[in-house]
mmCIF file of C-alpha atoms in Angstrom:
data_model
loop_
_atom_site.group_PDB
_atom_site.id
_atom_site.type_symbol
_atom_site.label_atom_id
_atom_site.label_comp_id
_atom_site.label_asym_id
_atom_site.label_seq_id
_atom_site.Cartn_x
_atom_site.Cartn_y
_atom_site.Cartn_z
ATOM 1 C CA MET L 1 -12.219 -23.198 -13.527
ATOM 2 C CA ALA L 2 -8.727 -21.706 -12.584
ATOM 3 C CA ILE L 3 -6.138 -20.795 -15.565
ATOM 4 C CA VAL L 4 -2.727 -21.230 -14.057
ATOM 5 C CA LYS L 5 0.152 -20.960 -16.855
ATOM 6 C CA PRO L 6 3.819 -21.562 -16.704
ATOM 7 C CA PHE L 7 6.477 -18.797 -17.778
ATOM 8 C CA LYS L 8 9.992 -18.316 -18.185
ATOM 9 C CA ALA L 9 11.163 -16.439 -14.984
ATOM 10 C CA VAL L 10 13.896 -13.864 -14.972
ATOM 11 C CA ARG L 11 15.452 -14.770 -11.713
ATOM 12 C CA PRO L 12 19.177 -14.178 -10.236
ATOM 13 C CA SER L 13 21.764 -16.633 -10.502
ATOM 14 C CA ARG L 14 22.010 -19.246 -7.786
ATOM 15 C CA ASP L 15 24.822 -17.926 -5.732
ATOM 16 C CA LYS L 16 23.291 -14.274 -5.684
ATOM 17 C CA ALA L 17 19.824 -15.129 -4.848
ATOM 18 C CA ALA L 18 19.998 -14.211 -1.148
ATOM 19 C CA LEU L 19 21.737 -10.875 -2.340
ATOM 20 C CA VAL L 20 19.231 -9.885 -4.803
ATOM 21 C CA SER L 21 15.532 -10.497 -3.555
ATOM 22 C CA SER L 22 14.330 -8.179 -1.246
ATOM 23 C CA LYS L 23 11.449 -7.587 1.034
ATOM 24 C CA SER L 24 8.715 -5.213 -0.536
ATOM 25 C CA TYR L 25 10.380 -1.742 -1.413
ATOM 26 C CA GLU L 26 7.727 -0.041 1.745
ATOM 27 C CA ILE L 27 8.581 -1.783 4.495
ATOM 28 C CA TYR L 28 12.143 0.022 4.420
ATOM 29 C CA THR L 29 12.835 2.869 6.312
ATOM 30 C CA PRO L 30 14.692 5.837 4.875
ATOM 31 C CA GLU L 31 18.131 4.437 6.728
ATOM 32 C CA MET L 32 17.913 0.861 6.367
ATOM 33 C CA LEU L 33 17.314 1.606 2.636
ATOM 34 C CA HIS L 34 20.168 3.509 2.361
ATOM 35 C CA SER L 35 22.395 0.907 4.497
ATOM 36 C CA LYS L 36 21.421 -1.993 1.910
ATOM 37 C CA LEU L 37 22.207 0.246 -1.201
ATOM 38 C CA ALA L 38 25.805 1.362 0.037
ATOM 39 C CA PHE L 39 26.569 -1.927 1.433
ATOM 40 C CA ASN L 40 24.918 -4.530 -1.105
ATOM 41 C CA PRO L 41 25.863 -4.007 -4.953
ATOM 42 C CA PHE L 42 23.525 -6.848 -5.800
ATOM 43 C CA THR L 43 20.411 -6.414 -4.007
ATOM 44 C CA PHE L 44 17.303 -5.762 -6.515
ATOM 45 C CA LEU L 45 16.852 -2.009 -3.960
ATOM 46 C CA HIS L 46 19.015 -0.808 -6.498
ATOM 47 C CA VAL L 47 16.878 -1.181 -9.669
ATOM 48 C CA ILE L 48 13.766 0.193 -7.875
ATOM 49 C CA ASN L 49 15.658 2.664 -6.175
ATOM 50 C CA PRO L 50 17.681 3.927 -9.722
ATOM 51 C CA GLY L 51 18.079 7.391 -8.350
ATOM 52 C CA TYR L 52 20.964 5.893 -5.781
ATOM 53 C CA LYS L 53 23.329 5.398 -9.004
ATOM 54 C CA TYR L 54 23.471 9.486 -9.325
ATOM 55 C CA HIS L 55 23.120 10.406 -5.595
ATOM 56 C CA LYS L 56 19.487 11.846 -6.297
ATOM 57 C CA GLN L 57 16.683 9.959 -4.197
ATOM 58 C CA ASP L 58 13.637 12.337 -5.204
ATOM 59 C CA VAL L 59 13.172 11.310 -8.952
ATOM 60 C CA SER L 60 9.498 10.089 -9.292
ATOM 61 C CA GLY L 61 7.381 9.746 -11.814
ATOM 62 C CA ASP L 62 7.559 8.425 -15.496
ATOM 63 C CA LEU L 63 11.276 9.541 -15.500
ATOM 64 C CA ARG L 64 11.984 7.004 -12.535
ATOM 65 C CA PHE L 65 9.849 4.441 -13.927
ATOM 66 C CA LYS L 66 12.217 4.595 -17.042
ATOM 67 C CA LEU L 67 15.304 4.492 -14.713
ATOM 68 C CA VAL L 68 14.089 0.960 -13.050
ATOM 69 C CA HIS L 69 13.778 -0.210 -16.644
ATOM 70 C CA ASN L 70 17.525 0.970 -17.343
ATOM 71 C CA ARG L 71 18.891 -0.468 -13.951
ATOM 72 C CA TYR L 72 16.716 -3.762 -14.713
ATOM 73 C CA LEU L 73 18.545 -3.673 -18.000
ATOM 74 C CA GLU L 74 22.313 -3.448 -16.137
ATOM 75 C CA PHE L 75 21.361 -6.241 -14.354
ATOM 76 C CA LYS L 76 20.916 -8.726 -16.787
ATOM 77 C CA GLU L 77 23.695 -7.568 -18.964
ATOM 78 C CA ASP L 78 25.913 -8.187 -15.686
ATOM 79 C CA LYS L 79 23.905 -11.754 -15.264
ATOM 80 C CA ILE L 80 23.000 -10.768 -12.305
ATOM 81 C CA PHE L 81 19.624 -11.879 -13.787
ATOM 82 C CA LYS L 82 18.903 -14.542 -16.108
ATOM 83 C CA GLN L 83 15.755 -15.936 -17.746
ATOM 84 C CA ASP L 84 14.915 -19.861 -18.034
ATOM 85 C CA LYS L 85 15.276 -21.405 -21.357
ATOM 86 C CA SER L 86 11.808 -22.954 -20.780
ATOM 87 C CA PRO L 87 8.595 -22.116 -19.066
ATOM 88 C CA ALA L 88 8.122 -23.471 -15.646
ATOM 89 C CA PHE L 89 6.257 -23.203 -12.187
ATOM 90 C CA TYR L 90 8.333 -22.615 -9.333
ATOM 91 C CA ILE L 91 7.244 -24.243 -5.377
ATOM 92 C CA TYR L 92 9.017 -21.595 -3.097
ATOM 93 C CA LYS L 93 9.007 -22.385 0.818
ATOM 94 C CA LYS L 94 8.876 -19.482 3.768
ATOM 95 C CA THR L 95 9.887 -20.689 7.190
ATOM 96 C CA THR L 96 10.077 -18.345 9.927
ATOM 97 C CA ALA L 97 10.039 -18.653 13.391
ATOM 98 C CA THR L 98 6.547 -19.737 14.091
ATOM 99 C CA ASN L 99 5.121 -20.525 10.354
ATOM 100 C CA SER L 100 6.250 -22.277 7.071
ATOM 101 C CA PHE L 101 4.136 -21.700 3.486
ATOM 102 C CA CYS L 102 4.954 -23.410 0.812
ATOM 103 C CA GLY L 103 2.583 -22.784 -2.759
ATOM 104 C CA ILE L 104 3.625 -22.512 -5.985
ATOM 105 C CA ILE L 105 4.395 -19.338 -8.391
ATOM 106 C CA THR L 106 2.602 -18.996 -11.160
ATOM 107 C CA ALA L 107 1.259 -16.534 -14.238
ATOM 108 C CA THR L 108 -2.685 -16.412 -13.676
ATOM 109 C CA SER L 109 -5.248 -14.942 -16.058
ATOM 110 C CA VAL L 110 -6.253 -11.477 -16.515
ATOM 111 C CA GLU L 111 -9.644 -13.082 -17.760
ATOM 112 C CA ASP L 112 -10.109 -14.744 -14.486
ATOM 113 C CA TYR L 113 -10.252 -11.531 -12.667
ATOM 114 C CA HIS L 114 -12.783 -10.319 -14.476
ATOM 115 C CA LYS L 115 -14.392 -13.615 -14.814
ATOM 116 C CA ASN L 116 -14.408 -13.255 -11.022
ATOM 117 C CA VAL L 117 -12.727 -16.999 -10.618
ATOM 118 C CA ILE L 118 -10.189 -15.009 -8.472
ATOM 119 C CA LYS L 119 -12.128 -12.551 -6.416
ATOM 120 C CA LYS L 120 -11.038 -9.767 -4.207
ATOM 121 C CA HIS L 121 -11.980 -8.532 -0.657
ATOM 122 C CA GLU L 122 -10.881 -5.098 -0.833
ATOM 123 C CA GLY L 123 -11.570 -2.176 -2.924
ATOM 124 C CA THR L 124 -9.048 -0.068 -4.415
ATOM 125 C CA LEU L 125 -7.883 3.152 -4.837
ATOM 126 C CA LYS L 126 -8.095 4.368 -8.967
ATOM 127 C CA GLU L 127 -4.885 6.525 -8.278
ATOM 128 C CA ARG L 128 -2.638 3.687 -7.165
ATOM 129 C CA GLU L 129 -4.207 1.686 -9.891
ATOM 130 C CA LEU L 130 -3.075 4.349 -12.472
ATOM 131 C CA LEU L 131 0.337 4.461 -10.923
ATOM 132 C CA PHE L 132 1.168 0.892 -10.916
ATOM 133 C CA GLU L 133 -0.433 0.459 -14.493
ATOM 134 C CA ASN L 134 2.187 3.311 -15.714
ATOM 135 C CA TYR L 135 4.956 1.460 -13.607
ATOM 136 C CA LEU L 136 4.227 -1.654 -15.295
ATOM 137 C CA LYS L 137 4.181 -0.285 -18.533
ATOM 138 C CA ASN L 138 7.540 1.554 -18.641
ATOM 139 C CA THR L 139 9.602 -1.292 -16.616
ATOM 140 C CA GLY L 140 7.802 -4.138 -18.658
ATOM 141 C CA PHE L 141 8.153 -6.725 -15.611
ATOM 142 C CA ASN L 142 6.418 -7.489 -12.071
ATOM 143 C CA ALA L 143 8.846 -8.605 -9.470
ATOM 144 C CA GLU L 144 6.577 -9.367 -6.545
ATOM 145 C CA PRO L 145 3.845 -11.646 -7.137
ATOM 146 C CA VAL L 146 0.430 -11.108 -6.121
ATOM 147 C CA LEU L 147 -0.662 -13.554 -3.045
ATOM 148 C CA LEU L 148 -3.498 -16.166 -3.847
ATOM 149 C CA THR L 149 -5.253 -18.724 -2.013
ATOM 150 C CA TYR L 150 -7.119 -22.120 -3.160
ATOM 151 C CA PRO L 151 -8.808 -24.873 -1.599
ATOM 152 C CA ASP L 152 -6.279 -27.293 -0.316
ATOM 153 C CA ASN L 153 -5.931 -30.074 -3.317
ATOM 154 C CA ASP L 154 -4.028 -33.334 -2.346
ATOM 155 C CA VAL L 155 -3.075 -33.671 -6.555
ATOM 156 C CA ILE L 156 -1.338 -29.981 -5.845
ATOM 157 C CA LYS L 157 0.147 -31.315 -2.421
ATOM 158 C CA THR L 158 1.706 -34.527 -3.866
ATOM 159 C CA ILE L 159 3.488 -32.493 -6.314
ATOM 160 C CA ILE L 160 4.880 -29.846 -4.097
ATOM 161 C CA GLU L 161 6.100 -32.701 -1.861
ATOM 162 C CA LYS L 162 7.773 -34.760 -4.711
ATOM 163 C CA TYR L 163 9.976 -31.665 -5.159
ATOM 164 C CA LYS L 164 10.623 -30.510 -1.574
ATOM 165 C CA LYS L 165 12.770 -34.120 -1.683
ATOM 166 C CA GLN L 166 14.895 -33.013 -4.001
ATOM 167 C CA ARG L 167 18.007 -30.556 -3.826
ATOM 168 C CA PRO L 168 16.370 -26.699 -3.912
ATOM 169 C CA GLU L 169 17.336 -24.411 -6.917
ATOM 170 C CA TYR L 170 17.515 -21.628 -3.666
ATOM 171 C CA GLU L 171 18.364 -22.135 -0.674
ATOM 172 C CA PHE L 172 19.279 -19.534 1.600
ATOM 173 C CA SER L 173 18.497 -17.421 4.834
ATOM 174 C CA THR L 174 17.890 -13.976 5.600
ATOM 175 C CA THR L 175 19.113 -11.727 8.593
ATOM 176 C CA ASP L 176 15.560 -11.845 10.145
ATOM 177 C CA LYS L 177 16.130 -15.432 10.173
ATOM 178 C CA ASP L 178 13.851 -16.693 7.944
ATOM 179 C CA LEU L 179 14.489 -19.600 5.783
ATOM 180 C CA HIS L 180 13.868 -19.636 1.795
ATOM 181 C CA LEU L 181 13.732 -22.544 -0.737
ATOM 182 C CA LEU L 182 12.470 -22.735 -4.446
ATOM 183 C CA TRP L 183 12.237 -25.306 -6.733
ATOM 184 C CA VAL L 184 11.600 -25.271 -10.397
ATOM 185 C CA VAL L 185 8.838 -27.355 -12.042
ATOM 186 C CA ASP L 186 9.991 -27.867 -15.862
ATOM 187 C CA GLN L 187 8.928 -31.339 -16.455
ATOM 188 C CA LYS L 188 6.074 -31.511 -19.023
ATOM 189 C CA GLU L 189 4.149 -34.111 -16.846
ATOM 190 C CA ASP L 190 4.502 -31.809 -13.686
ATOM 191 C CA ILE L 191 3.304 -28.785 -15.446
ATOM 192 C CA GLU L 192 0.631 -30.583 -17.289
ATOM 193 C CA GLN L 193 -0.807 -32.344 -13.873
ATOM 194 C CA ILE L 194 -0.749 -28.894 -11.613
ATOM 195 C CA ILE L 195 -2.484 -26.850 -14.667
ATOM 196 C CA GLU L 196 -5.198 -29.625 -14.839
ATOM 197 C CA ALA L 197 -5.338 -29.498 -11.066
ATOM 198 C CA PHE L 198 -6.538 -25.717 -11.042
ATOM 199 C CA LYS L 199 -8.568 -26.364 -13.566
ATOM 200 C CA LYS L 200 -10.765 -28.249 -11.239
ATOM 201 C CA ILE L 201 -10.890 -25.325 -8.632
ATOM 202 C CA ASP L 202 -13.383 -23.080 -9.264
ATOM 203 C CA THR L 203 -12.185 -20.041 -7.155
ATOM 204 C CA LEU L 204 -8.722 -18.254 -5.949
ATOM 205 C CA TYR L 205 -8.941 -15.726 -3.559
ATOM 206 C CA ILE L 206 -6.758 -12.339 -3.725
ATOM 207 C CA ALA L 207 -4.898 -12.399 -0.180
ATOM 208 C CA ASP L 208 -2.581 -9.932 -0.669
ATOM 209 C CA GLY L 209 -1.906 -7.921 -3.598
ATOM 210 C CA HIS L 210 -4.961 -6.072 -4.882
ATOM 211 C CA HIS L 211 -3.508 -2.888 -6.418
ATOM 212 C CA ARG L 212 -1.076 -5.177 -8.480
ATOM 213 C CA SER L 213 -3.857 -7.463 -9.772
ATOM 214 C CA THR L 214 -5.955 -4.627 -10.646
ATOM 215 C CA SER L 215 -3.110 -2.670 -12.253
ATOM 216 C CA SER L 216 -1.985 -5.672 -13.877
ATOM 217 C CA CYS L 217 -5.846 -6.137 -15.652
ATOM 218 C CA LEU L 218 -5.494 -2.542 -16.575
ATOM 219 C CA LEU L 219 -2.478 -2.842 -18.178
ATOM 220 C CA ALA L 220 -3.390 -5.860 -20.646
ATOM 221 C CA GLN L 221 -6.370 -3.806 -21.041
ATOM 222 C CA ASN L 222 -5.039 -0.688 -22.451
ATOM 223 C CA LEU L 223 -2.096 -2.742 -24.247
ATOM 224 C CA ALA L 224 -4.820 -5.176 -25.905
ATOM 225 C CA LYS L 225 -5.961 -2.010 -27.480
ATOM 226 C CA GLU L 226 -2.916 -1.215 -28.698
ATOM 227 C CA ASN L 227 -1.878 -4.700 -30.478
ATOM 228 C CA GLU L 228 -4.152 -5.342 -33.726
ATOM 229 C CA ASN L 229 -3.032 -8.598 -33.465
ATOM 230 C CA HIS L 230 -3.854 -9.258 -29.997
ATOM 231 C CA THR L 231 -5.038 -13.005 -29.332
ATOM 232 C CA GLY L 232 -5.592 -13.129 -25.858
ATOM 233 C CA ASN L 233 -2.611 -15.658 -25.124
ATOM 234 C CA GLU L 234 0.376 -12.717 -24.673
ATOM 235 C CA ASP L 235 2.095 -12.890 -21.868
ATOM 236 C CA TYR L 236 0.284 -8.878 -20.940
ATOM 237 C CA ASN L 237 -2.820 -11.287 -20.307
ATOM 238 C CA PHE L 238 -1.419 -12.951 -17.226
ATOM 239 C CA PHE L 239 0.089 -11.977 -14.236
ATOM 240 C CA MET L 240 2.924 -13.300 -11.884
ATOM 241 C CA SER L 241 0.694 -14.798 -8.352
ATOM 242 C CA TYR L 242 2.047 -17.071 -5.369
ATOM 243 C CA LEU L 243 -0.597 -19.757 -4.959
ATOM 244 C CA LEU L 244 -0.483 -21.008 -1.112
ATOM 245 C CA PRO L 245 -3.160 -23.557 0.192
ATOM 246 C CA GLU L 246 -5.590 -21.949 2.858
ATOM 247 C CA SER L 247 -4.815 -24.392 5.607
ATOM 248 C CA GLN L 248 -1.010 -22.458 5.255
ATOM 249 C CA LEU L 249 -2.553 -18.898 5.288
ATOM 250 C CA SER L 250 -1.851 -16.901 8.602
ATOM 251 C CA ILE L 251 -4.218 -14.038 8.878
ATOM 252 C CA TYR L 252 -3.953 -11.595 12.069
ATOM 253 C CA GLU L 253 -5.950 -8.085 13.216
ATOM 254 C CA PHE L 254 -5.547 -4.733 13.120
ATOM 255 C CA ASN L 255 -5.720 -2.277 16.417
ATOM 256 C CA ARG L 256 -7.250 0.914 15.474
ATOM 257 C CA PHE L 257 -6.484 4.253 17.438
ATOM 258 C CA ILE L 258 -8.255 6.744 17.501
ATOM 259 C CA LYS L 259 -6.595 10.633 17.785
ATOM 260 C CA ASP L 260 -9.996 12.066 19.749
ATOM 261 C CA LEU L 261 -13.117 11.556 21.199
ATOM 262 C CA ASN L 262 -15.236 13.589 18.971
ATOM 263 C CA GLY L 263 -15.894 15.910 21.710
ATOM 264 C CA PHE L 264 -16.831 13.284 24.227
ATOM 265 C CA THR L 265 -15.077 13.159 27.869
ATOM 266 C CA ALA L 266 -14.252 9.852 28.627
ATOM 267 C CA ASP L 267 -17.137 9.220 30.917
ATOM 268 C CA GLU L 268 -19.656 10.475 28.235
ATOM 269 C CA PHE L 269 -18.118 8.275 25.863
ATOM 270 C CA LEU L 270 -18.420 4.947 27.850
ATOM 271 C CA ILE L 271 -22.204 6.013 28.468
ATOM 272 C CA GLU L 272 -22.149 6.627 24.648
ATOM 273 C CA LEU L 273 -20.724 2.832 23.743
ATOM 274 C CA ASP L 274 -23.399 1.401 26.334
ATOM 275 C CA THR L 275 -25.949 1.240 23.880
ATOM 276 C CA PHE L 276 -24.413 -1.451 21.588
ATOM 277 C CA PHE L 277 -21.626 -2.730 24.450
ATOM 278 C CA ARG L 278 -21.540 -4.446 27.741
ATOM 279 C CA ILE L 279 -19.199 -2.920 28.878
ATOM 280 C CA GLU L 280 -16.207 -4.588 31.880
ATOM 281 C CA LYS L 281 -13.439 -2.330 33.170
ATOM 282 C CA ARG L 282 -10.348 -4.215 33.463
ATOM 283 C CA GLY L 283 -8.021 -1.643 34.607
ATOM 284 C CA GLN L 284 -4.408 -2.513 34.248
ATOM 285 C CA GLU L 285 -5.062 -6.136 33.228
ATOM 286 C CA LEU L 286 -4.595 -6.895 29.424
ATOM 287 C CA TYR L 287 -7.673 -8.085 28.014
ATOM 288 C CA LYS L 288 -7.634 -9.780 24.584
ATOM 289 C CA PRO L 289 -10.826 -11.006 23.084
ATOM 290 C CA LYS L 290 -11.351 -14.707 22.978
ATOM 291 C CA GLU L 291 -14.669 -14.812 21.305
ATOM 292 C CA LYS L 292 -16.527 -12.905 17.756
ATOM 293 C CA HIS L 293 -18.051 -9.711 19.029
ATOM 294 C CA HIS L 294 -15.987 -9.468 21.732
ATOM 295 C CA PHE L 295 -13.584 -6.127 21.712
ATOM 296 C CA CYS L 296 -10.556 -4.820 23.671
ATOM 297 C CA MET L 297 -10.276 -0.878 24.353
ATOM 298 C CA TYR L 298 -8.045 1.073 25.976
ATOM 299 C CA LEU L 299 -8.715 4.288 27.066
ATOM 300 C CA ASN L 300 -7.519 6.802 30.264
ATOM 301 C CA GLY L 301 -5.246 4.152 31.345
ATOM 302 C CA ASP L 302 -7.156 1.269 31.867
ATOM 303 C CA PHE L 303 -7.843 -1.393 29.694
ATOM 304 C CA TYR L 304 -11.899 -2.586 29.357
ATOM 305 C CA ALA L 305 -13.902 -5.362 27.237
ATOM 306 C CA LEU L 306 -16.465 -4.772 25.215
ATOM 307 C CA TYR L 307 -19.533 -7.285 24.660
ATOM 308 C CA LEU L 308 -21.880 -6.700 21.708
ATOM 309 C CA ARG L 309 -25.050 -6.850 22.611
ATOM 310 C CA LYS L 310 -26.755 -9.080 19.846
ATOM 311 C CA SER L 311 -30.452 -7.895 20.994
ATOM 312 C CA ILE L 312 -29.704 -4.530 20.042
ATOM 313 C CA TYR L 313 -27.340 -4.889 16.678
ATOM 314 C CA LYS L 314 -28.890 -6.860 14.220
ATOM 315 C CA PHE L 315 -26.694 -8.646 11.334
ATOM 316 C CA THR L 316 -28.320 -8.725 8.122
ATOM 317 C CA ASP L 317 -25.388 -10.675 6.053
ATOM 318 C CA SER L 318 -22.142 -11.709 6.117
ATOM 319 C CA LEU L 319 -20.626 -8.304 5.927
ATOM 320 C CA SER L 320 -22.459 -7.473 9.580
ATOM 321 C CA LYS L 321 -21.033 -10.096 11.127
ATOM 322 C CA LEU L 322 -17.694 -8.908 10.395
ATOM 323 C CA ASP L 323 -15.934 -7.178 13.892
ATOM 324 C CA ALA L 324 -13.961 -4.639 11.803
ATOM 325 C CA GLU L 325 -17.490 -3.752 10.193
ATOM 326 C CA ILE L 326 -19.138 -3.894 13.560
ATOM 327 C CA LEU L 327 -16.640 -1.708 15.126
ATOM 328 C CA TYR L 328 -17.408 0.929 12.174
ATOM 329 C CA GLN L 329 -21.100 0.711 12.327
ATOM 330 C CA THR L 330 -21.489 1.187 16.442
ATOM 331 C CA VAL L 331 -18.632 2.960 17.251
ATOM 332 C CA LEU L 332 -16.156 4.952 14.620
ATOM 333 C CA LYS L 333 -18.885 6.201 12.865
ATOM 334 C CA PRO L 334 -22.114 7.296 14.879
ATOM 335 C CA ILE L 335 -19.710 8.272 17.744
ATOM 336 C CA LEU L 336 -16.466 9.289 16.933
ATOM 337 C CA GLY L 337 -17.876 10.864 13.787
ATOM 338 C CA ILE L 338 -14.898 9.064 11.558
ATOM 339 C CA GLU L 339 -16.904 8.440 8.273
ATOM 340 C CA ASP L 340 -14.227 7.714 6.101
ATOM 341 C CA ILE L 341 -12.355 5.083 7.729
ATOM 342 C CA ARG L 342 -9.290 5.728 5.372
ATOM 343 C CA ASN L 343 -9.038 8.931 6.933
ATOM 344 C CA ALA L 344 -5.179 8.988 8.114
ATOM 345 C CA SER L 345 -5.989 12.512 9.942
ATOM 346 C CA LYS L 346 -8.044 10.517 12.704
ATOM 347 C CA ILE L 347 -7.598 7.108 12.534
ATOM 348 C CA LEU L 348 -3.905 4.664 12.531
ATOM 349 C CA TYR L 349 -3.949 1.091 11.790
ATOM 350 C CA SER L 350 -1.164 -1.150 13.179
ATOM 351 C CA GLN L 351 -0.898 -4.777 12.872
ATOM 352 C CA ASN L 352 -1.428 -6.939 15.659
ATOM 353 C CA LYS L 353 1.242 -9.792 15.489
ATOM 354 C CA THR L 354 4.231 -8.376 17.098
ATOM 355 C CA ASP L 355 3.304 -6.029 20.324
ATOM 356 C CA SER L 356 0.466 -7.096 22.491
ATOM 357 C CA LEU L 357 1.247 -3.962 24.208
ATOM 358 C CA GLU L 358 1.006 -1.469 21.724
ATOM 359 C CA LEU L 359 -3.234 -0.736 22.482
ATOM 360 C CA LYS L 360 -1.758 0.787 25.293
ATOM 361 C CA THR L 361 1.780 2.398 24.721
ATOM 362 C CA LYS L 362 0.485 4.058 21.768
ATOM 363 C CA VAL L 363 -2.028 6.018 23.581
ATOM 364 C CA ASP L 364 -0.090 6.472 27.012
ATOM 365 C CA THR L 365 2.080 8.512 25.016
ATOM 366 C CA GLY L 366 -0.765 11.189 24.086
ATOM 367 C CA ASP L 367 -0.748 11.201 20.496
ATOM 368 C CA TYR L 368 -4.248 8.761 20.667
ATOM 369 C CA LYS L 369 -7.202 8.702 22.835
ATOM 370 C CA VAL L 370 -8.264 5.547 22.610
ATOM 371 C CA SER L 371 -7.292 2.405 21.184
ATOM 372 C CA PHE L 372 -9.192 -1.372 20.075
ATOM 373 C CA GLY L 373 -8.311 -4.530 19.293
ATOM 374 C CA MET L 374 -10.486 -7.630 18.251
ATOM 375 C CA LEU L 375 -9.830 -11.261 16.992
ATOM 376 C CA PRO L 376 -8.491 -11.899 13.566
ATOM 377 C CA THR L 377 -10.854 -12.240 10.587
ATOM 378 C CA THR L 378 -10.916 -15.959 9.597
ATOM 379 C CA ILE L 379 -10.521 -17.202 6.147
ATOM 380 C CA LYS L 380 -14.061 -18.709 6.345
ATOM 381 C CA GLU L 381 -15.506 -14.619 6.835
ATOM 382 C CA LEU L 382 -13.267 -13.727 4.118
ATOM 383 C CA LYS L 383 -14.698 -16.077 1.965
ATOM 384 C CA GLY L 384 -18.343 -15.690 2.876
ATOM 385 C CA ILE L 385 -17.977 -11.917 2.550
ATOM 386 C CA VAL L 386 -16.241 -12.133 -1.087
ATOM 387 C CA ASP L 387 -18.710 -14.908 -2.246
ATOM 388 C CA ALA L 388 -21.700 -12.722 -1.323
ATOM 389 C CA GLY L 389 -20.226 -9.597 -3.913
ATOM 390 C CA LEU L 390 -19.260 -7.684 -0.377
ATOM 391 C CA MET L 391 -16.023 -5.909 0.644
ATOM 392 C CA MET L 392 -14.319 -5.939 3.175
ATOM 393 C CA PRO L 393 -13.356 -2.356 5.546
ATOM 394 C CA PRO L 394 -9.588 -1.148 4.681
ATOM 395 C CA LYS L 395 -7.271 -2.703 7.068
ATOM 396 C CA THR L 396 -9.146 -5.835 8.069
ATOM 397 C CA THR L 397 -6.694 -8.507 7.640
ATOM 398 C CA TYR L 398 -2.851 -8.804 8.080
ATOM 399 C CA ILE L 399 -1.831 -11.227 5.843
ATOM 400 C CA GLU L 400 0.922 -13.883 6.189
ATOM 401 C CA PRO L 401 3.340 -14.747 4.293
ATOM 402 C CA LYS L 402 4.940 -11.680 3.021
ATOM 403 C CA LEU L 403 6.697 -12.145 -0.106
ATOM 404 C CA ARG L 404 10.245 -11.333 -1.508
ATOM 405 C CA SER L 405 10.663 -9.559 -4.222
ATOM 406 C CA ALA L 406 12.966 -10.761 -7.327
ATOM 407 C CA LEU L 407 12.823 -14.313 -6.753
ATOM 408 C CA THR L 408 11.302 -14.668 -9.942
ATOM 409 C CA ILE L 409 10.327 -11.953 -12.246
ATOM 410 C CA TYR L 410 7.754 -11.827 -14.924
ATOM 411 C CA GLU L 411 8.388 -9.769 -17.810
ATOM 412 C CA PHE L 412 5.377 -9.156 -20.426
#
């Protein structure tokens, strides 16, 4: 049974929504960030980059978090942000050149996370958990929802379709040509139907935002200890999420780029690969896998097709069938000596959504010796691994939609 709760979102006024909302802070290059801050006084980037006001870009730690809180208060004082008077759900639709996504922004339960009703597919780093927990505690808000997915549900779909026929609260396009629409669900009957529909859903899966969800749970534990009158209903016992039907989730793969061959020559490396793979040289033909357990490799100016020898490699569980895990167990670890696949000094990951020639171009520059590509993970594979209590390797999935910050803000 999944618990969802409406909340009183703090959000931009209708006339400023397009100017206020931003992409995730980490996406912007320093040049892009400076341009946004210099020419848009309403962008939420001013809140999360508070040092700009004082011409200081190196503000960090607790001081930065406190200044974020102050800039946030200023946005509220200047009526750039307002808080809804009654709790609501928020239907959000994003349309890109190739896809359309439509789901519901809600408050989801920390208790569900602990009970494994909300399941994760990636591990988290303790250092990042603590950093974001400290950020949340100092600022008092979260402006970017965790992306959760759930099995398609007719009741929820009917309510969403009902609101999509109405005029949206927000309707704007961004410079990347994406269209953004948001509707406010504040009718009691619709809210109750949504709550009851999610109560009948056994599991929600985290698609994106593992550190944000884990940090929210950590914050809730700490605030509960500090609160002598803790009831479990306080706002800190929930975190903001965007719930999207499984059928609308888009999953892309990550390419892998390796900096050296661990002492092997190219010919010796190919011989090492022969144990687990049937190898076909494709020359300058760009090979893209069409089946699971097939891999693309670019080495020494040529593309190769690698086909897993299933008579040699044994499947033991759902994780062992995952292509990213197969590549790690047969190539990255035993041949290339990469024990820690988070080690940025040896391996680079890059999502394969936009540049199909990247496998070649990055190696041809001389920065990397070999690259690997594979098919994207399916939602069925993801759920199978999670339901078995296993974790996927890092950088296995690049999942869309990527959500904007500050369309709705959750305070606690």
